[in-house]
């Protein structure tokens, strides 16, 4: 387990313990902060959209084509947008900061 600071849609920051060696989406989905993850993490719905804090974005692998295409179609797309199902959360990301994107 490692820590993630999650800012919910009301602007409230929560420090949580997230499962390591697993997509971040699983930990976020279980918290009821608005991450629905309807597709179950197969990168096909974008309901796990988050904004990664700028200080952390360079530490993540680049988005693949599927993730890029889904994100670019969203109304709330930003350069720091990611799908949390595509963020493999490991101990090297301890302290990661994300904000849950507005509902589409």
PDB file of N, CA and C in Angstrom:
ATOM      1  N   UNK A   1       0.841  -1.181   0.000  1.00  0.00           N
ATOM      2  CA  UNK A   1       0.000   0.000   0.000  1.00  0.00           C
ATOM      3  C   UNK A   1       0.884   1.242   0.000  1.00  0.00           C
ATOM      4  N   UNK A   2       0.398   2.260  -0.693  1.00  0.00           N
ATOM      5  CA  UNK A   2       1.084   3.538  -0.744  1.00  0.00           C
ATOM      6  C   UNK A   2       0.024   4.632  -0.726  1.00  0.00           C
ATOM      7  N   UNK A   3       0.439   5.842  -0.460  1.00  0.00           N
ATOM      8  CA  UNK A   3      -0.508   6.943  -0.315  1.00  0.00           C
ATOM      9  C   UNK A   3      -0.762   7.667  -1.630  1.00  0.00           C
ATOM     10  N   UNK A   4      -2.009   8.108  -1.772  1.00  0.00           N
ATOM     11  CA  UNK A   4      -2.444   8.944  -2.887  1.00  0.00           C
ATOM     12  C   UNK A   4      -3.282  10.063  -2.281  1.00  0.00           C
ATOM     13  N   UNK A   5      -3.072  11.271  -2.765  1.00  0.00           N
ATOM     14  CA  UNK A   5      -3.927  12.381  -2.355  1.00  0.00           C
ATOM     15  C   UNK A   5      -4.953  12.575  -3.474  1.00  0.00           C
ATOM     16  N   UNK A   6      -6.210  12.350  -3.147  1.00  0.00           N
ATOM     17  CA  UNK A   6      -7.307  12.416  -4.111  1.00  0.00           C
ATOM     18  C   UNK A   6      -8.189  13.608  -3.772  1.00  0.00           C
ATOM     19  N   UNK A   7      -8.338  14.514  -4.730  1.00  0.00           N
ATOM     20  CA  UNK A   7      -9.264  15.625  -4.551  1.00  0.00           C
ATOM     21  C   UNK A   7     -10.566  15.252  -5.248  1.00  0.00           C
ATOM     22  N   UNK A   8     -11.638  15.259  -4.465  1.00  0.00           N
ATOM     23  CA  UNK A   8     -12.929  14.848  -5.025  1.00  0.00           C
ATOM     24  C   UNK A   8     -13.572  15.990  -5.812  1.00  0.00           C
ATOM     25  N   UNK A   9     -14.738  15.755  -6.346  1.00  0.00           N
ATOM     26  CA  UNK A   9     -15.418  16.753  -7.189  1.00  0.00           C
ATOM     27  C   UNK A   9     -15.905  17.967  -6.411  1.00  0.00           C
ATOM     28  N   UNK A  10     -15.917  17.885  -5.088  1.00  0.00           N
ATOM     29  CA  UNK A  10     -16.279  19.028  -4.257  1.00  0.00           C
ATOM     30  C   UNK A  10     -15.055  19.833  -3.839  1.00  0.00           C
ATOM     31  N   UNK A  11     -13.872  19.422  -4.314  1.00  0.00           N
ATOM     32  CA  UNK A  11     -12.646  20.144  -3.989  1.00  0.00           C
ATOM     33  C   UNK A  11     -12.013  19.750  -2.667  1.00  0.00           C
ATOM     34  N   UNK A  12     -12.488  18.670  -2.070  1.00  0.00           N
ATOM     35  CA  UNK A  12     -11.955  18.204  -0.791  1.00  0.00           C
ATOM     36  C   UNK A  12     -10.855  17.172  -1.055  1.00  0.00           C
ATOM     37  N   UNK A  13      -9.685  17.400  -0.452  1.00  0.00           N
ATOM     38  CA  UNK A  13      -8.559  16.475  -0.616  1.00  0.00           C
ATOM     39  C   UNK A  13      -8.615  15.390   0.450  1.00  0.00           C
ATOM     40  N   UNK A  14      -8.364  14.152   0.024  1.00  0.00           N
ATOM     41  CA  UNK A  14      -8.363  12.990   0.912  1.00  0.00           C
ATOM     42  C   UNK A  14      -7.048  12.244   0.702  1.00  0.00           C
ATOM     43  N   UNK A  15      -6.359  11.927   1.770  1.00  0.00           N
ATOM     44  CA  UNK A  15      -5.168  11.080   1.657  1.00  0.00           C
ATOM     45  C   UNK A  15      -5.613   9.647   1.900  1.00  0.00           C
ATOM     46  N   UNK A  16      -5.392   8.806   0.900  1.00  0.00           N
ATOM     47  CA  UNK A  16      -5.853   7.421   0.993  1.00  0.00           C
ATOM     48  C   UNK A  16      -4.677   6.460   0.844  1.00  0.00           C
ATOM     49  N   UNK A  17      -4.900   5.240   1.260  1.00  0.00           N
ATOM     50  CA  UNK A  17      -3.958   4.157   1.011  1.00  0.00           C
ATOM     51  C   UNK A  17      -4.465   3.408  -0.211  1.00  0.00           C
ATOM     52  N   UNK A  18      -3.611   3.265  -1.209  1.00  0.00           N
ATOM     53  CA  UNK A  18      -4.010   2.585  -2.438  1.00  0.00           C
ATOM     54  C   UNK A  18      -3.211   1.306  -2.616  1.00  0.00           C
ATOM     55  N   UNK A  19      -3.839   0.339  -3.215  1.00  0.00           N
ATOM     56  CA  UNK A  19      -3.196  -0.943  -3.518  1.00  0.00           C
ATOM     57  C   UNK A  19      -2.085  -0.723  -4.541  1.00  0.00           C
ATOM     58  N   UNK A  20      -0.911  -1.256  -4.275  1.00  0.00           N
ATOM     59  CA  UNK A  20       0.189  -1.142  -5.226  1.00  0.00           C
ATOM     60  C   UNK A  20       0.167  -2.317  -6.204  1.00  0.00           C
ATOM     61  N   UNK A  21       0.883  -2.143  -7.310  1.00  0.00           N
ATOM     62  CA  UNK A  21       0.969  -3.147  -8.373  1.00  0.00           C
ATOM     63  C   UNK A  21      -0.406  -3.486  -8.938  1.00  0.00           C
ATOM     64  N   UNK A  22      -1.205  -2.450  -9.076  1.00  0.00           N
ATOM     65  CA  UNK A  22      -2.568  -2.578  -9.560  1.00  0.00           C
ATOM     66  C   UNK A  22      -2.955  -1.237 -10.179  1.00  0.00           C
ATOM     67  N   UNK A  23      -3.853  -1.234 -11.156  1.00  0.00           N
ATOM     68  CA  UNK A  23      -4.306   0.055 -11.682  1.00  0.00           C
ATOM     69  C   UNK A  23      -4.933   0.910 -10.572  1.00  0.00           C
ATOM     70  N   UNK A  24      -4.623   2.186 -10.566  1.00  0.00           N
ATOM     71  CA  UNK A  24      -5.138   3.115  -9.564  1.00  0.00           C
ATOM     72  C   UNK A  24      -6.659   3.126  -9.537  1.00  0.00           C
ATOM     73  N   UNK A  25      -7.282   2.881 -10.656  1.00  0.00           N
ATOM     74  CA  UNK A  25      -8.739   2.892 -10.769  1.00  0.00           C
ATOM     75  C   UNK A  25      -9.413   2.015  -9.721  1.00  0.00           C
ATOM     76  N   UNK A  26      -8.846   0.864  -9.401  1.00  0.00           N
ATOM     77  CA  UNK A  26      -9.491  -0.042  -8.440  1.00  0.00           C
ATOM     78  C   UNK A  26      -9.609   0.608  -7.063  1.00  0.00           C
ATOM     79  N   UNK A  27      -8.568   1.272  -6.627  1.00  0.00           N
ATOM     80  CA  UNK A  27      -8.626   1.938  -5.317  1.00  0.00           C
ATOM     81  C   UNK A  27      -9.591   3.111  -5.337  1.00  0.00           C
ATOM     82  N   UNK A  28      -9.595   3.877  -6.431  1.00  0.00           N
ATOM     83  CA  UNK A  28     -10.487   5.035  -6.525  1.00  0.00           C
ATOM     84  C   UNK A  28     -11.950   4.617  -6.629  1.00  0.00           C
ATOM     85  N   UNK A  29     -12.228   3.574  -7.355  1.00  0.00           N
ATOM     86  CA  UNK A  29     -13.611   3.108  -7.540  1.00  0.00           C
ATOM     87  C   UNK A  29     -14.243   2.714  -6.206  1.00  0.00           C
ATOM     88  N   UNK A  30     -13.461   2.141  -5.332  1.00  0.00           N
ATOM     89  CA  UNK A  30     -13.978   1.661  -4.058  1.00  0.00           C
ATOM     90  C   UNK A  30     -14.297   2.785  -3.071  1.00  0.00           C
ATOM     91  N   UNK A  31     -13.893   4.030  -3.367  1.00  0.00           N
ATOM     92  CA  UNK A  31     -14.036   5.129  -2.414  1.00  0.00           C
ATOM     93  C   UNK A  31     -15.313   5.948  -2.549  1.00  0.00           C
ATOM     94  N   UNK A  32     -16.040   5.780  -3.603  1.00  0.00           N
ATOM     95  CA  UNK A  32     -17.273   6.532  -3.823  1.00  0.00           C
ATOM     96  C   UNK A  32     -17.019   8.036  -3.955  1.00  0.00           C
ATOM     97  N   UNK A  33     -15.939   8.398  -4.671  1.00  0.00           N
ATOM     98  CA  UNK A  33     -15.654   9.801  -4.974  1.00  0.00           C
ATOM     99  C   UNK A  33     -16.074  10.145  -6.394  1.00  0.00           C
ATOM    100  N   UNK A  34     -16.746   9.263  -7.092  1.00  0.00           N
ATOM    101  CA  UNK A  34     -17.247   9.543  -8.422  1.00  0.00           C
ATOM    102  C   UNK A  34     -16.564   8.784  -9.540  1.00  0.00           C
ATOM    103  N   UNK A  35     -15.612   7.913  -9.224  1.00  0.00           N
ATOM    104  CA  UNK A  35     -14.973   7.095 -10.260  1.00  0.00           C
ATOM    105  C   UNK A  35     -15.825   5.846 -10.444  1.00  0.00           C
ATOM    106  N   UNK A  36     -16.560   5.822 -11.545  1.00  0.00           N
ATOM    107  CA  UNK A  36     -17.471   4.705 -11.788  1.00  0.00           C
ATOM    108  C   UNK A  36     -16.771   3.496 -12.385  1.00  0.00           C
ATOM    109  N   UNK A  37     -15.855   3.735 -13.319  1.00  0.00           N
ATOM    110  CA  UNK A  37     -15.118   2.653 -13.967  1.00  0.00           C
ATOM    111  C   UNK A  37     -16.067   1.594 -14.535  1.00  0.00           C
ATOM    112  N   UNK A  38     -17.009   2.045 -15.313  1.00  0.00           N
ATOM    113  CA  UNK A  38     -18.059   1.184 -15.855  1.00  0.00           C
ATOM    114  C   UNK A  38     -17.495  -0.004 -16.646  1.00  0.00           C
ATOM    115  N   UNK A  39     -16.422   0.221 -17.401  1.00  0.00           N
ATOM    116  CA  UNK A  39     -15.878  -0.850 -18.246  1.00  0.00           C
ATOM    117  C   UNK A  39     -15.005  -1.829 -17.462  1.00  0.00           C
ATOM    118  N   UNK A  40     -14.775  -1.556 -16.182  1.00  0.00           N
ATOM    119  CA  UNK A  40     -13.976  -2.465 -15.366  1.00  0.00           C
ATOM    120  C   UNK A  40     -12.480  -2.348 -15.592  1.00  0.00           C
ATOM    121  N   UNK A  41     -12.048  -1.295 -16.248  1.00  0.00           N
ATOM    122  CA  UNK A  41     -10.612  -1.066 -16.403  1.00  0.00           C
ATOM    123  C   UNK A  41     -10.026  -1.496 -17.728  1.00  0.00           C
ATOM    124  N   UNK A  42     -10.848  -1.630 -18.759  1.00  0.00           N
ATOM    125  CA  UNK A  42     -10.324  -2.062 -20.058  1.00  0.00           C
ATOM    126  C   UNK A  42     -10.166  -0.907 -21.054  1.00  0.00           C
ATOM    127  N   UNK A  43     -10.165   0.309 -20.530  1.00  0.00           N
ATOM    128  CA  UNK A  43      -9.896   1.501 -21.341  1.00  0.00           C
ATOM    129  C   UNK A  43     -10.913   1.676 -22.469  1.00  0.00           C
ATOM    130  N   UNK A  44     -12.202   1.600 -22.102  1.00  0.00           N
ATOM    131  CA  UNK A  44     -13.212   1.775 -23.147  1.00  0.00           C
ATOM    132  C   UNK A  44     -14.353   2.720 -22.767  1.00  0.00           C
ATOM    133  N   UNK A  45     -14.313   3.334 -21.567  1.00  0.00           N
ATOM    134  CA  UNK A  45     -15.452   4.170 -21.182  1.00  0.00           C
ATOM    135  C   UNK A  45     -15.091   5.571 -20.697  1.00  0.00           C
ATOM    136  N   UNK A  46     -13.918   5.773 -20.176  1.00  0.00           N
ATOM    137  CA  UNK A  46     -13.435   7.065 -19.659  1.00  0.00           C
ATOM    138  C   UNK A  46     -14.161   7.534 -18.400  1.00  0.00           C
ATOM    139  N   UNK A  47     -14.851   6.631 -17.687  1.00  0.00           N
ATOM    140  CA  UNK A  47     -15.522   7.032 -16.451  1.00  0.00           C
ATOM    141  C   UNK A  47     -14.584   6.969 -15.239  1.00  0.00           C
ATOM    142  N   UNK A  48     -13.302   6.789 -15.488  1.00  0.00           N
ATOM    143  CA  UNK A  48     -12.294   6.832 -14.416  1.00  0.00           C
ATOM    144  C   UNK A  48     -11.304   7.982 -14.662  1.00  0.00           C
ATOM    145  N   UNK A  49     -11.775   9.000 -15.382  1.00  0.00           N
ATOM    146  CA  UNK A  49     -10.973  10.158 -15.761  1.00  0.00           C
ATOM    147  C   UNK A  49     -10.522  10.943 -14.523  1.00  0.00           C
ATOM    148  N   UNK A  50      -9.219  11.208 -14.455  1.00  0.00           N
ATOM    149  CA  UNK A  50      -8.648  12.032 -13.392  1.00  0.00           C
ATOM    150  C   UNK A  50      -7.678  13.040 -14.004  1.00  0.00           C
ATOM    151  N   UNK A  51      -7.391  14.084 -13.243  1.00  0.00           N
ATOM    152  CA  UNK A  51      -6.345  15.031 -13.589  1.00  0.00           C
ATOM    153  C   UNK A  51      -5.172  14.748 -12.666  1.00  0.00           C
ATOM    154  N   UNK A  52      -4.017  14.492 -13.242  1.00  0.00           N
ATOM    155  CA  UNK A  52      -2.815  14.216 -12.466  1.00  0.00           C
ATOM    156  C   UNK A  52      -2.122  15.544 -12.176  1.00  0.00           C
ATOM    157  N   UNK A  53      -1.708  15.725 -10.936  1.00  0.00           N
ATOM    158  CA  UNK A  53      -0.984  16.937 -10.559  1.00  0.00           C
ATOM    159  C   UNK A  53       0.234  17.103 -11.467  1.00  0.00           C
ATOM    160  N   UNK A  54       0.457  18.343 -11.902  1.00  0.00           N
ATOM    161  CA  UNK A  54       1.543  18.618 -12.844  1.00  0.00           C
ATOM    162  C   UNK A  54       2.908  18.121 -12.359  1.00  0.00           C
ATOM    163  N   UNK A  55       3.135  18.121 -11.059  1.00  0.00           N
ATOM    164  CA  UNK A  55       4.419  17.656 -10.517  1.00  0.00           C
ATOM    165  C   UNK A  55       4.623  16.158 -10.728  1.00  0.00           C
ATOM    166  N   UNK A  56       3.559  15.432 -11.002  1.00  0.00           N
ATOM    167  CA  UNK A  56       3.622  13.973 -11.141  1.00  0.00           C
ATOM    168  C   UNK A  56       3.504  13.490 -12.578  1.00  0.00           C
ATOM    169  N   UNK A  57       3.015  14.306 -13.471  1.00  0.00           N
ATOM    170  CA  UNK A  57       2.676  13.835 -14.820  1.00  0.00           C
ATOM    171  C   UNK A  57       3.886  13.236 -15.539  1.00  0.00           C
ATOM    172  N   UNK A  58       5.060  13.807 -15.363  1.00  0.00           N
ATOM    173  CA  UNK A  58       6.261  13.302 -16.049  1.00  0.00           C
ATOM    174  C   UNK A  58       6.724  11.956 -15.495  1.00  0.00           C
ATOM    175  N   UNK A  59       6.267  11.596 -14.318  1.00  0.00           N
ATOM    176  CA  UNK A  59       6.659  10.314 -13.712  1.00  0.00           C
ATOM    177  C   UNK A  59       5.850   9.138 -14.234  1.00  0.00           C
ATOM    178  N   UNK A  60       4.774   9.450 -14.963  1.00  0.00           N
ATOM    179  CA  UNK A  60       3.906   8.390 -15.488  1.00  0.00           C
ATOM    180  C   UNK A  60       4.302   8.051 -16.914  1.00  0.00           C
ATOM    181  N   UNK A  61       4.097   6.817 -17.325  1.00  0.00           N
ATOM    182  CA  UNK A  61       4.315   6.475 -18.739  1.00  0.00           C
ATOM    183  C   UNK A  61       3.371   7.292 -19.621  1.00  0.00           C
ATOM    184  N   UNK A  62       3.764   7.506 -20.842  1.00  0.00           N
ATOM    185  CA  UNK A  62       2.919   8.245 -21.783  1.00  0.00           C
ATOM    186  C   UNK A  62       1.612   7.490 -22.022  1.00  0.00           C
ATOM    187  N   UNK A  63       0.582   8.242 -22.385  1.00  0.00           N
ATOM    188  CA  UNK A  63      -0.698   7.619 -22.738  1.00  0.00           C
ATOM    189  C   UNK A  63      -0.525   6.817 -24.020  1.00  0.00           C
ATOM    190  N   UNK A  64      -1.195   5.669 -24.099  1.00  0.00           N
ATOM    191  CA  UNK A  64      -1.183   4.927 -25.363  1.00  0.00           C
ATOM    192  C   UNK A  64      -2.280   5.478 -26.263  1.00  0.00           C
ATOM    193  N   UNK A  65      -2.365   4.982 -27.469  1.00  0.00           N
ATOM    194  CA  UNK A  65      -3.295   5.523 -28.469  1.00  0.00           C
ATOM    195  C   UNK A  65      -4.753   5.407 -28.034  1.00  0.00           C
ATOM    196  N   UNK A  66      -5.129   4.267 -27.458  1.00  0.00           N
ATOM    197  CA  UNK A  66      -6.522   4.078 -27.027  1.00  0.00           C
ATOM    198  C   UNK A  66      -6.911   5.097 -25.949  1.00  0.00           C
ATOM    199  N   UNK A  67      -6.039   5.261 -24.968  1.00  0.00           N
ATOM    200  CA  UNK A  67      -6.320   6.222 -23.903  1.00  0.00           C
ATOM    201  C   UNK A  67      -6.388   7.642 -24.466  1.00  0.00           C
ATOM    202  N   UNK A  68      -5.457   7.975 -25.318  1.00  0.00           N
ATOM    203  CA  UNK A  68      -5.414   9.308 -25.934  1.00  0.00           C
ATOM    204  C   UNK A  68      -6.710   9.605 -26.691  1.00  0.00           C
ATOM    205  N   UNK A  69      -7.176   8.654 -27.482  1.00  0.00           N
ATOM    206  CA  UNK A  69      -8.395   8.853 -28.267  1.00  0.00           C
ATOM    207  C   UNK A  69      -9.627   9.045 -27.383  1.00  0.00           C
ATOM    208  N   UNK A  70      -9.739   8.250 -26.322  1.00  0.00           N
ATOM    209  CA  UNK A  70     -10.875   8.400 -25.411  1.00  0.00           C
ATOM    210  C   UNK A  70     -10.847   9.760 -24.714  1.00  0.00           C
ATOM    211  N   UNK A  71      -9.684  10.150 -24.231  1.00  0.00           N
ATOM    212  CA  UNK A  71      -9.580  11.406 -23.499  1.00  0.00           C
ATOM    213  C   UNK A  71      -9.866  12.614 -24.373  1.00  0.00           C
ATOM    214  N   UNK A  72      -9.376  12.592 -25.596  1.00  0.00           N
ATOM    215  CA  UNK A  72      -9.552  13.748 -26.472  1.00  0.00           C
ATOM    216  C   UNK A  72     -11.013  14.004 -26.821  1.00  0.00           C
ATOM    217  N   UNK A  73     -11.866  13.022 -26.666  1.00  0.00           N
ATOM    218  CA  UNK A  73     -13.294  13.184 -26.938  1.00  0.00           C
ATOM    219  C   UNK A  73     -14.060  13.792 -25.762  1.00  0.00           C
ATOM    220  N   UNK A  74     -13.416  13.899 -24.613  1.00  0.00           N
ATOM    221  CA  UNK A  74     -14.104  14.376 -23.412  1.00  0.00           C
ATOM    222  C   UNK A  74     -14.207  15.896 -23.376  1.00  0.00           C
ATOM    223  N   UNK A  75     -15.297  16.367 -22.851  1.00  0.00           N
ATOM    224  CA  UNK A  75     -15.514  17.802 -22.697  1.00  0.00           C
ATOM    225  C   UNK A  75     -14.486  18.428 -21.752  1.00  0.00           C
ATOM    226  N   UNK A  76     -14.088  17.693 -20.720  1.00  0.00           N
ATOM    227  CA  UNK A  76     -13.201  18.227 -19.687  1.00  0.00           C
ATOM    228  C   UNK A  76     -11.745  17.788 -19.871  1.00  0.00           C
ATOM    229  N   UNK A  77     -11.355  17.455 -21.086  1.00  0.00           N
ATOM    230  CA  UNK A  77      -9.980  17.035 -21.363  1.00  0.00           C
ATOM    231  C   UNK A  77      -8.996  18.170 -21.078  1.00  0.00           C
ATOM    232  N   UNK A  78      -7.891  17.819 -20.434  1.00  0.00           N
ATOM    233  CA  UNK A  78      -6.787  18.748 -20.173  1.00  0.00           C
ATOM    234  C   UNK A  78      -5.486  18.009 -20.484  1.00  0.00           C
ATOM    235  N   UNK A  79      -4.388  18.738 -20.630  1.00  0.00           N
ATOM    236  CA  UNK A  79      -3.103  18.071 -20.895  1.00  0.00           C
ATOM    237  C   UNK A  79      -2.700  17.065 -19.813  1.00  0.00           C
ATOM    238  N   UNK A  80      -3.165  17.257 -18.592  1.00  0.00           N
ATOM    239  CA  UNK A  80      -2.820  16.335 -17.499  1.00  0.00           C
ATOM    240  C   UNK A  80      -3.905  15.289 -17.240  1.00  0.00           C
ATOM    241  N   UNK A  81      -4.826  15.130 -18.195  1.00  0.00           N
ATOM    242  CA  UNK A  81      -5.876  14.112 -18.075  1.00  0.00           C
ATOM    243  C   UNK A  81      -5.288  12.712 -18.240  1.00  0.00           C
ATOM    244  N   UNK A  82      -5.769  11.802 -17.410  1.00  0.00           N
ATOM    245  CA  UNK A  82      -5.426  10.385 -17.539  1.00  0.00           C
ATOM    246  C   UNK A  82      -6.638   9.554 -17.163  1.00  0.00           C
ATOM    247  N   UNK A  83      -6.662   8.338 -17.652  1.00  0.00           N
ATOM    248  CA  UNK A  83      -7.635   7.356 -17.192  1.00  0.00           C
ATOM    249  C   UNK A  83      -6.959   6.580 -16.075  1.00  0.00           C
ATOM    250  N   UNK A  84      -7.578   6.557 -14.909  1.00  0.00           N
ATOM    251  CA  UNK A  84      -6.920   5.912 -13.771  1.00  0.00           C
ATOM    252  C   UNK A  84      -6.753   4.410 -13.971  1.00  0.00           C
ATOM    253  N   UNK A  85      -7.505   3.814 -14.897  1.00  0.00           N
ATOM    254  CA  UNK A  85      -7.318   2.388 -15.196  1.00  0.00           C
ATOM    255  C   UNK A  85      -6.005   2.149 -15.928  1.00  0.00           C
ATOM    256  N   UNK A  86      -5.420   3.216 -16.469  1.00  0.00           N
ATOM    257  CA  UNK A  86      -4.171   3.086 -17.220  1.00  0.00           C
ATOM    258  C   UNK A  86      -2.952   3.533 -16.409  1.00  0.00           C
ATOM    259  N   UNK A  87      -3.158   3.873 -15.146  1.00  0.00           N
ATOM    260  CA  UNK A  87      -2.056   4.232 -14.251  1.00  0.00           C
ATOM    261  C   UNK A  87      -1.757   3.032 -13.372  1.00  0.00           C
ATOM    262  N   UNK A  88      -0.699   2.327 -13.693  1.00  0.00           N
ATOM    263  CA  UNK A  88      -0.279   1.187 -12.874  1.00  0.00           C
ATOM    264  C   UNK A  88       0.373   1.768 -11.619  1.00  0.00           C
ATOM    265  N   UNK A  89      -0.309   1.629 -10.495  1.00  0.00           N
ATOM    266  CA  UNK A  89       0.127   2.277  -9.261  1.00  0.00           C
ATOM    267  C   UNK A  89       1.108   1.391  -8.514  1.00  0.00           C
ATOM    268  N   UNK A  90       2.319   1.891  -8.371  1.00  0.00           N
ATOM    269  CA  UNK A  90       3.348   1.165  -7.648  1.00  0.00           C
ATOM    270  C   UNK A  90       3.947   2.019  -6.556  1.00  0.00           C
ATOM    271  N   UNK A  91       4.854   1.461  -5.755  1.00  0.00           N
ATOM    272  CA  UNK A  91       5.442   2.200  -4.642  1.00  0.00           C
ATOM    273  C   UNK A  91       6.192   3.459  -5.089  1.00  0.00           C
ATOM    274  N   UNK A  92       6.654   3.476  -6.331  1.00  0.00           N
ATOM    275  CA  UNK A  92       7.359   4.665  -6.835  1.00  0.00           C
ATOM    276  C   UNK A  92       6.424   5.861  -7.003  1.00  0.00           C
ATOM    277  N   UNK A  93       5.115   5.624  -6.943  1.00  0.00           N
ATOM    278  CA  UNK A  93       4.134   6.711  -7.061  1.00  0.00           C
ATOM    279  C   UNK A  93       3.545   7.096  -5.699  1.00  0.00           C
ATOM    280  N   UNK A  94       4.190   6.665  -4.618  1.00  0.00           N
ATOM    281  CA  UNK A  94       3.743   7.024  -3.275  1.00  0.00           C
ATOM    282  C   UNK A  94       3.671   8.545  -3.159  1.00  0.00           C
ATOM    283  N   UNK A  95       2.494   9.059  -2.799  1.00  0.00           N
ATOM    284  CA  UNK A  95       2.299  10.501  -2.678  1.00  0.00           C
ATOM    285  C   UNK A  95       1.655  11.141  -3.896  1.00  0.00           C
ATOM    286  N   UNK A  96       1.349  10.343  -4.912  1.00  0.00           N
ATOM    287  CA  UNK A  96       0.701  10.837  -6.131  1.00  0.00           C
ATOM    288  C   UNK A  96      -0.522  11.684  -5.787  1.00  0.00           C
ATOM    289  N   UNK A  97      -0.715  12.758  -6.554  1.00  0.00           N
ATOM    290  CA  UNK A  97      -1.873  13.630  -6.357  1.00  0.00           C
ATOM    291  C   UNK A  97      -2.719  13.634  -7.618  1.00  0.00           C
ATOM    292  N   UNK A  98      -3.988  13.323  -7.445  1.00  0.00           N
ATOM    293  CA  UNK A  98      -4.941  13.338  -8.566  1.00  0.00           C
ATOM    294  C   UNK A  98      -6.222  14.042  -8.135  1.00  0.00           C
ATOM    295  N   UNK A  99      -6.924  14.561  -9.130  1.00  0.00           N
ATOM    296  CA  UNK A  99      -8.229  15.181  -8.913  1.00  0.00           C
ATOM    297  C   UNK A  99      -9.232  14.445  -9.792  1.00  0.00           C
ATOM    298  N   UNK A 100     -10.359  14.074  -9.208  1.00  0.00           N
ATOM    299  CA  UNK A 100     -11.405  13.407  -9.980  1.00  0.00           C
ATOM    300  C   UNK A 100     -11.999  14.430 -10.953  1.00  0.00           C
ATOM    301  N   UNK A 101     -12.036  14.073 -12.221  1.00  0.00           N
ATOM    302  CA  UNK A 101     -12.566  14.976 -13.248  1.00  0.00           C
ATOM    303  C   UNK A 101     -14.077  15.131 -13.092  1.00  0.00           C
ATOM    304  N   UNK A 102     -14.620  16.255 -13.561  1.00  0.00           N
ATOM    305  CA  UNK A 102     -16.074  16.421 -13.522  1.00  0.00           C
ATOM    306  C   UNK A 102     -16.771  15.317 -14.322  1.00  0.00           C
ATOM    307  N   UNK A 103     -17.973  15.014 -13.931  1.00  0.00           N
ATOM    308  CA  UNK A 103     -18.751  14.002 -14.646  1.00  0.00           C
ATOM    309  C   UNK A 103     -19.085  14.509 -16.039  1.00  0.00           C
ATOM    310  N   UNK A 104     -18.987  13.618 -17.010  1.00  0.00           N
ATOM    311  CA  UNK A 104     -19.279  13.996 -18.405  1.00  0.00           C
ATOM    312  C   UNK A 104     -20.764  13.900 -18.678  1.00  0.00           C
TER     313      UNK A 104
END
